[in-house]
Tab-separated table of C-alpha atoms in Angstrom:
chain	number	residue	atom	x	y	z
A	29	MET	CA	113.802	141.853	42.933
A	30	LYS	CA	116.645	143.369	45.247
A	31	ARG	CA	115.068	146.518	46.677
A	32	ILE	CA	112.229	143.533	47.463
A	33	VAL	CA	114.992	141.214	49.518
A	34	VAL	CA	115.984	144.132	51.032
A	35	PHE	CA	113.553	145.438	52.552
A	36	ILE	CA	112.281	142.532	54.110
A	37	VAL	CA	115.342	141.984	55.348
A	38	LEU	CA	115.546	145.237	56.933
A	39	ASN	CA	112.117	145.006	58.540
A	40	ILE	CA	113.452	141.355	60.334
A	41	LEU	CA	116.503	143.145	61.712
A	42	TRP	CA	114.365	146.202	63.111
A	43	THR	CA	111.700	143.272	64.541
A	44	ALA	CA	114.456	141.314	65.931
A	45	ASN	CA	115.419	145.145	67.482
A	46	LEU	CA	112.655	145.756	69.195
A	47	GLN	CA	112.018	142.740	70.646
A	48	ALA	CA	115.829	141.971	71.945
A	49	GLN	CA	114.651	146.116	73.265
A	50	LYS	CA	111.407	144.516	74.773
A	51	ILE	CA	113.350	142.048	76.915
A	52	ASP	CA	115.573	142.781	78.018
A	53	THR	CA	112.965	145.724	79.374
A	54	ASP	CA	111.055	142.511	80.616
A	55	SER	CA	113.894	141.750	82.256
A	56	LEU	CA	115.151	145.185	83.786
A	57	LEU	CA	111.582	145.409	85.490
A	58	THR	CA	112.334	141.563	87.029
A	59	GLU	CA	115.679	142.737	88.246
A	60	ALA	CA	114.154	145.679	89.446
A	61	SER	CA	111.071	143.469	91.369
A	62	LYS	CA	113.810	141.552	92.588
A	63	GLN	CA	115.752	144.395	94.080
A	64	PHE	CA	112.786	145.327	95.660
A	65	ASN	CA	110.113	142.591	96.595
A	66	ILE	CA	113.154	140.102	98.334
A	67	GLN	CA	116.679	142.180	98.220
A	68	LYS	CA	115.288	144.799	99.489
A	69	ASP	CA	117.271	147.405	97.947
A	70	ALA	CA	114.982	150.472	97.497
A	71	SER	CA	117.646	152.386	96.811
A	72	LYS	CA	118.729	150.250	94.111
A	73	THR	CA	115.376	149.897	92.711
A	74	LEU	CA	114.819	153.500	91.638
A	75	LYS	CA	118.127	153.373	89.924
A	76	LEU	CA	116.463	150.330	87.589
A	77	ALA	CA	113.097	151.007	87.420
A	78	HIS	CA	114.610	154.657	86.000
A	79	ILE	CA	116.936	154.088	84.068
A	80	GLY	CA	113.488	151.348	82.919
A	81	ILE	CA	111.373	154.674	82.469
A	82	LYS	CA	114.177	156.195	79.871
A	83	ASN	CA	114.332	153.690	77.706
A	84	ALA	CA	110.226	152.556	78.354
A	85	PRO	CA	108.859	155.377	78.956
A	86	ASP	CA	105.311	153.528	78.042
A	87	TYR	CA	106.086	151.206	80.239
A	88	LEU	CA	103.775	151.708	83.401
A	89	ASP	CA	104.882	149.491	85.363
A	90	PHE	CA	108.482	151.098	85.997
A	91	HIS	CA	105.902	153.649	87.202
A	92	LEU	CA	104.100	150.440	89.602
A	93	LEU	CA	107.391	149.400	90.761
A	94	LEU	CA	108.515	154.052	91.731
A	95	GLY	CA	105.216	154.870	93.348
A	96	ARG	CA	105.161	151.288	95.343
A	97	VAL	CA	109.111	151.944	96.595
A	98	HIS	CA	108.174	155.937	97.636
A	99	LEU	CA	105.384	154.162	99.383
A	100	GLN	CA	107.671	152.877	101.577
A	101	ASN	CA	109.543	155.118	101.694
A	102	LYS	CA	107.366	157.119	103.251
A	103	THR	CA	107.317	160.338	100.346
A	104	SER	CA	103.615	160.500	100.100
A	105	ASP	CA	103.141	162.901	97.252
A	106	SER	CA	105.859	161.070	95.450
A	107	ALA	CA	104.244	157.946	95.397
A	108	ARG	CA	100.491	159.662	94.672
A	109	TYR	CA	102.725	161.073	91.083
A	110	TYR	CA	103.785	157.873	90.863
A	111	PHE	CA	100.275	155.680	90.658
A	112	ASN	CA	98.265	158.461	89.438
A	113	HIS	CA	100.058	158.160	86.007
A	114	VAL	CA	100.453	154.903	85.898
A	115	ILE	CA	96.068	155.032	86.513
A	116	ASN	CA	95.714	157.879	84.330
A	117	LYS	CA	97.779	156.292	81.365
A	118	ASN	CA	96.183	152.824	81.438
A	119	PRO	CA	93.067	152.910	84.641
A	120	LYS	CA	92.892	149.238	84.873
A	121	TYR	CA	95.564	148.709	86.697
A	122	LYS	CA	93.834	147.416	89.262
A	123	ASP	CA	97.075	146.979	91.505
A	124	ALA	CA	97.652	151.340	91.164
A	125	PHE	CA	94.121	152.113	92.701
A	126	LEU	CA	94.643	149.412	95.854
A	127	TYR	CA	98.173	151.058	96.693
A	128	LEU	CA	96.626	154.635	96.355
A	129	SER	CA	93.476	154.406	98.318
A	130	LYS	CA	95.860	152.569	100.533
A	131	LEU	CA	97.455	155.390	100.607
A	132	GLU	CA	95.436	157.603	100.833
A	133	LEU	CA	93.309	156.234	103.209
A	134	GLU	CA	97.150	156.036	105.554
A	135	GLN	CA	96.626	160.026	105.048
A	136	LYS	CA	93.088	160.655	106.557
A	137	ASN	CA	92.545	161.901	102.928
A	138	ASP	CA	89.287	160.751	102.974
A	139	GLU	CA	88.100	162.494	99.991
A	140	ASN	CA	91.355	161.093	97.992
A	141	ALA	CA	90.203	157.364	99.229
A	142	ASN	CA	86.278	157.900	98.545
A	143	THR	CA	87.103	159.737	94.953
A	144	THR	CA	89.989	156.507	94.085
A	145	ILE	CA	88.126	153.751	95.351
A	146	ASP	CA	84.715	154.340	92.970
A	147	LYS	CA	86.790	155.169	89.561
A	148	ALA	CA	88.042	151.511	90.608
A	149	LEU	CA	84.747	150.152	91.144
A	150	THR	CA	84.122	151.366	87.643
A	151	PHE	CA	86.191	149.304	86.749
A	152	TYR	CA	85.565	146.842	89.142
A	153	PRO	CA	82.114	146.445	90.746
A	154	GLU	CA	82.871	142.866	92.219
A	155	GLU	CA	85.759	143.103	93.276
A	156	LYS	CA	84.938	143.411	97.467
A	157	GLU	CA	88.919	144.165	98.548
A	158	PHE	CA	87.027	148.251	97.146
A	159	TYR	CA	84.286	147.420	98.817
A	160	LEU	CA	86.424	147.631	102.128
A	161	LEU	CA	87.844	149.833	101.797
A	162	LYS	CA	85.534	152.250	100.364
A	163	SER	CA	84.211	151.195	104.042
A	164	ASP	CA	87.395	152.331	105.246
A	165	ALA	CA	86.723	155.581	104.114
A	166	ILE	CA	82.895	156.082	105.257
A	167	ARG	CA	84.594	155.623	108.814
A	168	LEU	CA	87.388	158.186	108.375
A	169	LYS	CA	84.274	160.464	108.680
A	170	ASN	CA	83.112	159.009	111.824
A	171	ASN	CA	79.829	159.356	111.087
A	172	ASP	CA	78.266	156.259	112.380
A	173	GLU	CA	74.967	156.091	110.947
A	174	GLN	CA	76.935	156.093	107.794
A	175	THR	CA	79.072	153.428	107.761
A	176	ILE	CA	76.303	151.207	109.447
A	177	SER	CA	73.944	152.000	106.620
A	178	TYR	CA	77.251	151.294	103.974
A	179	LEU	CA	78.528	147.206	105.934
A	180	SER	CA	73.963	147.261	105.457
A	181	TYR	CA	74.428	147.605	101.481
A	182	LEU	CA	77.351	145.065	101.719
A	183	ALA	CA	76.067	142.744	103.876
A	184	GLU	CA	72.795	141.909	101.359
A	185	LYS	CA	75.607	141.934	98.851
A	186	PHE	CA	78.080	139.955	99.880
A	187	PRO	CA	75.917	137.666	101.985
A	188	GLU	CA	78.619	135.083	103.131
A	189	ASP	CA	80.747	137.848	104.587
A	190	GLN	CA	79.942	137.658	107.951
A	191	ARG	CA	82.415	139.931	109.125
A	192	PHE	CA	79.646	143.419	107.787
A	193	LYS	CA	77.020	142.063	110.618
A	194	ASN	CA	79.427	141.933	112.865
A	195	GLU	CA	80.393	145.740	112.188
A	196	ILE	CA	77.248	146.368	112.104
A	197	THR	CA	76.761	145.034	114.977
A	198	GLU	CA	79.543	146.278	116.926
A	199	LEU	CA	79.201	150.169	115.691
A	200	LYS	CA	75.408	150.036	117.681
A	201	LEU	CA	77.603	148.725	120.856
A	202	LYS	CA	78.655	152.518	120.238
A	203	THR	CA	76.679	155.361	120.821
A	204	ASN	CA	75.926	158.014	123.223
A	205	SER	CA	73.878	158.010	125.937
A	206	ASP	CA	73.547	159.214	129.712
A	207	ARG	CA	70.969	158.043	131.431
A	208	PHE	CA	69.835	157.389	135.101
A	209	GLY	CA	67.814	155.250	137.412
A	210	PHE	CA	67.653	152.031	139.532
A	211	ASN	CA	67.733	148.083	139.292
A	212	TYR	CA	65.814	146.046	142.115
A	213	ASN	CA	67.176	142.314	142.478
A	214	TYR	CA	64.442	140.402	145.006
A	215	THR	CA	65.645	137.066	145.612
A	216	THR	CA	63.904	133.918	147.690
A	217	PHE	CA	65.462	130.956	149.282
A	218	SER	CA	63.560	126.466	148.983
A	219	ARG	CA	65.006	126.935	152.974
A	220	ASP	CA	63.011	128.055	155.489
A	221	GLY	CA	63.656	131.243	157.731
A	222	VAL	CA	66.065	132.583	154.757
A	223	GLY	CA	65.013	135.736	153.117
A	224	PRO	CA	64.119	137.208	151.713
A	225	TRP	CA	66.512	139.467	149.947
A	226	HIS	CA	66.623	142.507	148.493
A	227	LEU	CA	68.994	144.554	146.212
A	228	VAL	CA	68.034	147.764	144.685
A	229	GLY	CA	70.275	150.203	143.626
A	230	LEU	CA	70.587	153.689	141.318
A	231	GLN	CA	73.080	154.735	139.157
A	232	TYR	CA	73.374	156.935	136.818
A	233	ILE	CA	75.053	157.459	133.198
A	234	ARG	CA	77.372	158.838	131.588
A	235	GLU	CA	78.151	157.243	127.816
A	236	ARG	CA	80.802	158.156	125.173
A	237	LYS	CA	82.977	156.712	122.700
A	238	LYS	CA	86.144	156.643	124.644
A	239	LEU	CA	84.744	157.306	128.044
A	240	THR	CA	81.318	155.201	130.060
A	241	LEU	CA	81.345	156.942	133.440
A	242	ILE	CA	79.048	155.000	136.056
A	243	GLY	CA	78.493	155.865	139.705
A	244	ARG	CA	75.873	154.112	141.758
A	245	ILE	CA	74.810	153.649	145.605
A	246	ASN	CA	74.044	149.933	146.701
A	247	TYR	CA	71.498	149.140	149.072
A	248	ALA	CA	70.308	145.300	150.764
A	249	ASP	CA	68.428	143.903	152.868
A	250	ARG	CA	68.937	140.658	154.309
A	251	ARG	CA	65.513	138.878	156.379
A	252	SER	CA	64.259	136.020	157.862
A	253	PHE	CA	61.158	134.916	158.996
A	254	GLY	CA	59.880	138.737	158.163
A	255	GLU	CA	63.057	140.241	160.152
A	256	SER	CA	65.278	142.368	158.396
A	257	ILE	CA	68.330	140.829	159.573
A	258	ASN	CA	70.974	142.389	157.973
A	259	SER	CA	70.974	145.517	155.839
A	260	GLY	CA	73.163	149.054	154.628
A	261	LEU	CA	75.092	151.048	152.063
A	262	GLN	CA	78.182	150.216	148.815
A	263	TYR	CA	79.208	153.162	146.962
A	264	GLU	CA	80.236	152.172	143.792
A	265	PHE	CA	82.659	153.008	141.042
A	266	GLU	CA	83.003	152.142	137.135
A	267	THR	CA	84.161	153.020	134.111
A	268	TYR	CA	85.694	151.787	130.983
A	269	PHE	CA	88.139	153.592	129.005
A	270	LEU	CA	89.926	153.275	124.897
A	271	ASN	CA	92.968	151.902	125.140
A	272	GLY	CA	93.737	152.204	121.519
A	273	PRO	CA	91.454	151.854	117.872
A	274	LYS	CA	91.456	147.633	119.520
A	275	SER	CA	91.409	146.712	123.040
A	276	TYR	CA	89.671	148.941	126.179
A	277	SER	CA	89.905	148.468	130.092
A	278	PHE	CA	88.060	147.953	132.137
A	279	ALA	CA	87.896	149.020	135.928
A	280	ASN	CA	85.347	148.733	139.193
A	281	ILE	CA	86.513	150.015	142.502
A	282	ALA	CA	82.891	150.081	146.071
A	283	VAL	CA	83.003	150.336	148.880
A	284	SER	CA	81.215	149.812	152.195
A	285	ASP	CA	81.390	149.988	156.185
A	286	GLU	CA	78.691	146.652	156.287
A	287	THR	CA	78.654	143.521	156.200
A	288	VAL	CA	76.474	143.052	154.181
A	289	PHE	CA	79.065	144.291	151.860
A	290	PRO	CA	82.441	143.268	151.739
A	291	LYS	CA	84.477	146.311	152.727
A	292	LEU	CA	86.355	146.304	149.629
A	293	ARG	CA	86.142	145.416	145.912
A	294	LEU	CA	88.219	146.516	143.552
A	295	ALA	CA	88.654	144.659	139.839
A	296	TYR	CA	90.558	145.056	136.478
A	297	SER	CA	90.470	143.680	132.286
A	298	TYR	CA	91.992	144.041	129.673
A	299	PHE	CA	89.564	143.609	126.030
A	300	HIS	CA	91.571	143.055	123.238
A	301	ASN	CA	90.273	143.022	120.083
A	302	LEU	CA	91.147	139.475	118.125
A	303	GLY	CA	89.477	140.217	114.679
A	304	LYS	CA	86.671	139.159	113.372
A	305	GLY	CA	84.600	138.657	115.579
A	306	TRP	CA	86.921	138.110	118.491
A	307	GLU	CA	87.258	139.922	121.654
A	308	GLY	CA	89.517	138.137	124.697
A	309	ASP	CA	89.787	139.674	128.225
A	310	LEU	CA	91.749	139.272	131.407
A	311	GLY	CA	90.970	140.867	134.194
A	312	ILE	CA	92.050	139.972	138.262
A	313	ARG	CA	89.399	141.163	140.863
A	314	TYR	CA	90.012	141.693	144.619
A	315	THR	CA	87.639	141.742	147.361
A	316	LYS	CA	89.024	142.172	150.952
A	317	THR	CA	85.734	141.497	154.216
A	318	SER	CA	85.942	142.843	157.443
A	319	ASP	CA	88.436	138.961	158.372
A	320	LYS	CA	90.043	138.108	154.433
A	321	GLU	CA	91.025	138.673	151.561
A	322	LEU	CA	91.182	137.137	148.241
A	323	TYR	CA	92.452	137.584	144.813
A	324	ALA	CA	90.802	136.154	141.463
A	325	GLY	CA	92.110	135.752	137.936
A	326	VAL	CA	89.736	136.516	135.147
A	327	ILE	CA	90.248	134.962	131.839
A	328	GLY	CA	87.466	134.827	128.885
A	329	ILE	CA	86.103	134.924	125.310
A	330	GLY	CA	84.006	136.303	123.062
A	331	LYS	CA	82.997	136.095	119.845
A	332	TYR	CA	80.156	137.937	117.708
A	333	VAL	CA	78.419	135.872	115.037
A	334	GLY	CA	75.329	137.701	113.081
A	335	SER	CA	73.297	140.142	115.596
A	336	PHE	CA	74.172	137.048	118.130
A	337	TRP	CA	77.241	137.564	120.832
A	338	LEU	CA	79.043	134.750	122.559
A	339	ASN	CA	81.337	135.205	125.828
A	340	LEU	CA	82.488	132.676	127.792
A	341	LYS	CA	84.121	134.059	131.622
A	342	SER	CA	86.553	131.601	133.577
A	343	TYR	CA	86.737	132.944	137.429
A	344	LEU	CA	90.240	131.680	138.683
A	345	GLN	CA	89.673	132.523	142.405
A	346	TRP	CA	92.533	131.908	145.412
A	347	ASP	CA	90.970	130.903	149.600
A	348	ASN	CA	93.089	128.659	151.947
A	349	ASP	CA	95.865	127.689	149.078
A	350	LYS	CA	93.700	126.087	146.772
A	351	LEU	CA	92.258	126.712	143.682
A	352	TYR	CA	87.827	127.157	143.540
A	353	PRO	CA	87.593	128.230	139.284
A	354	ALA	CA	83.747	129.802	138.172
A	355	PHE	CA	81.958	130.090	134.740
A	356	THR	CA	79.980	131.968	133.116
A	357	ALA	CA	78.607	131.651	129.722
A	358	THR	CA	75.988	134.219	127.841
A	359	ALA	CA	74.294	134.431	124.879
A	360	ARG	CA	72.276	138.057	124.151
A	361	TYR	CA	70.584	138.659	120.665
A	362	TYR	CA	70.334	142.462	119.693
A	363	PHE	CA	67.433	143.710	117.559
A	364	ASP	CA	67.484	147.236	116.906
A	365	THR	CA	69.709	149.299	119.346
A	366	LYS	CA	72.895	148.066	121.998
A	367	TYR	CA	69.429	148.628	124.525
A	368	ASP	CA	66.772	146.038	122.671
A	369	TYR	CA	68.331	142.189	123.348
A	370	ALA	CA	67.513	139.273	125.156
A	371	THR	CA	69.868	136.649	126.806
A	372	LEU	CA	70.163	133.939	128.224
A	373	ILE	CA	73.231	133.074	130.747
A	374	THR	CA	74.347	130.001	132.741
A	375	GLY	CA	77.588	129.229	134.983
A	376	TYR	CA	78.676	126.609	137.584
A	377	GLY	CA	80.480	128.304	140.863
A	378	THR	CA	80.245	131.766	142.589
A	379	SER	CA	82.564	135.025	140.823
A	380	PRO	CA	83.051	138.284	142.243
A	381	ASP	CA	80.771	139.386	139.290
A	382	GLU	CA	78.332	138.282	141.371
A	383	ARG	CA	76.117	141.556	142.651
A	384	VAL	CA	73.016	140.105	144.547
A	385	THR	CA	75.900	137.524	146.633
A	386	LEU	CA	78.943	139.581	147.250
A	387	GLY	CA	78.473	140.201	150.877
A	388	GLN	CA	78.756	135.685	151.718
A	389	PHE	CA	81.148	135.301	148.855
A	390	GLN	CA	83.512	134.465	151.064
A	391	GLN	CA	81.188	131.342	152.393
A	392	ARG	CA	80.196	130.371	148.921
A	393	ILE	CA	83.729	130.329	147.317
A	394	THR	CA	84.066	126.703	148.634
A	395	LEU	CA	81.104	125.422	147.497
A	396	ASN	CA	79.061	124.297	144.404
A	397	SER	CA	76.765	126.654	142.104
A	398	TYR	CA	74.614	125.832	139.611
A	399	ARG	CA	73.222	128.215	137.969
A	400	PHE	CA	71.198	129.731	134.563
A	401	GLY	CA	68.615	132.368	133.913
A	402	ALA	CA	67.258	134.387	130.928
A	403	GLY	CA	66.159	138.372	130.555
A	404	TYR	CA	64.970	140.329	128.398
A	405	TYR	CA	66.429	144.235	127.523
A	406	LYS	CA	63.835	146.651	125.805
A	407	LEU	CA	64.387	150.711	124.392
A	408	LEU	CA	60.817	152.306	124.661
A	409	TRP	CA	60.451	155.918	122.887
A	410	GLN	CA	64.066	156.635	122.735
A	411	HIS	CA	64.201	156.953	126.181
A	412	TYR	CA	63.219	154.626	128.567
A	413	CYS	CA	64.983	151.447	129.306
A	414	VAL	CA	63.372	148.249	130.641
A	415	GLY	CA	64.344	145.232	131.066
A	416	VAL	CA	64.026	141.753	132.942
A	417	GLN	CA	65.616	139.258	134.357
A	418	GLY	CA	64.549	135.473	136.102
A	419	MET	CA	67.525	133.514	137.880
A	420	TYR	CA	68.042	129.943	139.643
A	421	ASN	CA	70.569	128.760	141.023
A	422	ARG	CA	70.824	125.423	142.729
A	423	GLN	CA	73.351	126.263	145.931
A	424	GLU	CA	75.674	124.257	148.100
A	425	TYR	CA	74.875	125.928	151.104
A	426	SER	CA	77.049	123.357	153.273
A	427	PRO	CA	78.700	120.647	152.058
A	428	ASN	CA	76.739	117.938	150.323
A	429	ASN	CA	72.790	120.505	151.899
A	430	PHE	CA	71.649	122.035	148.889
A	431	GLN	CA	68.813	125.283	148.834
A	432	ASN	CA	67.263	126.838	145.810
A	433	GLU	CA	67.965	130.608	145.317
A	434	TYR	CA	64.957	132.530	142.436
A	435	ASP	CA	66.648	135.973	142.146
A	436	LEU	CA	64.181	138.181	139.689
A	437	PHE	CA	66.148	141.727	138.469
A	438	LEU	CA	64.444	144.216	137.244
A	439	THR	CA	65.576	147.462	135.762
A	440	PHE	CA	64.440	151.505	134.439
A	441	HIS	CA	66.119	154.205	133.094
A	442	TYR	CA	65.537	157.592	131.221
A	443	LYS	CA	68.195	157.662	128.794
A	444	PHE	CA	68.678	161.498	127.235
């Protein structure tokens, strides 16, 4: 009987001791986490975590915390060691997979990242965050076709998440190409003795992921009663270039010695990816005519919604210390490639980005204008980019007097 009592007492004491050790270990982990997350004291966190490992070597939360400290301190090899230790001991530690995946992505180790994420997905097959990390790992390979293929899979798996379709559309817009071709615009007017106007442009486009260069030669011929009354050439250079992973710029310069065009046109816009399919832009325009210099500020906002691209651009223009606004709203629906889309356009006022009427920009800036149009563009047999667009403009040509203007725009480019 005495032996039984002694055994029970010893068992109770041993259990109590273990419980006390566990409480002490839990308290130590709580204090270490506090030092890391709240006090931001990495040095003290390391000391407490190492004490915790010494007292309870199988307590994986201390290893995970050490990995996070080393991750913060940019000691990547140590962080990698602790995260792998946790995963190897207990692969159901989701946070260890997340931290290790993000470490490999930050280090641009696409193979290690893919291996870690694939392993995580075997334990968490419905965890969306791992699929998002997987898409980031695939992007490191700089293979747009592979990235689009995986994003298409995610769009089917998570149909409620619009971001995947938005990213697919953005990627399809970023392809390399060289194109040569011409544009032609024919404008008629409802007033007798005015028009038609002809505008022809020859252009070469060299498009790369980080830089696009465009050279144009434009010829304009304005006619009245069957005779040419003004014509001439304009020389134009345009470029788009990346500033960083989330921004790019547009710049344009056009010069001419003919009165049918402005003498000089300068344009610049800065575009920034705001996330979730949104894009904003700020810009400035400068137009010099034979007797005036005109300035305009540009503010725009765009949004990718699935295969749609929606954009609203406003122009704040000054003339004789007065402000004259203009607005343009554009909607596009993309089909298979960036060259395949339908578009709708509407707007108010005259802006310096309208090529057809730019020669009359000085006269039209103070007058009312209401326009809308539609177009369709298509890539044929992988090489031929064709397009047609029509515009109607209700234009004030003098105070309270309006005319109807009809534009037909045709384009043909050879892509190689």
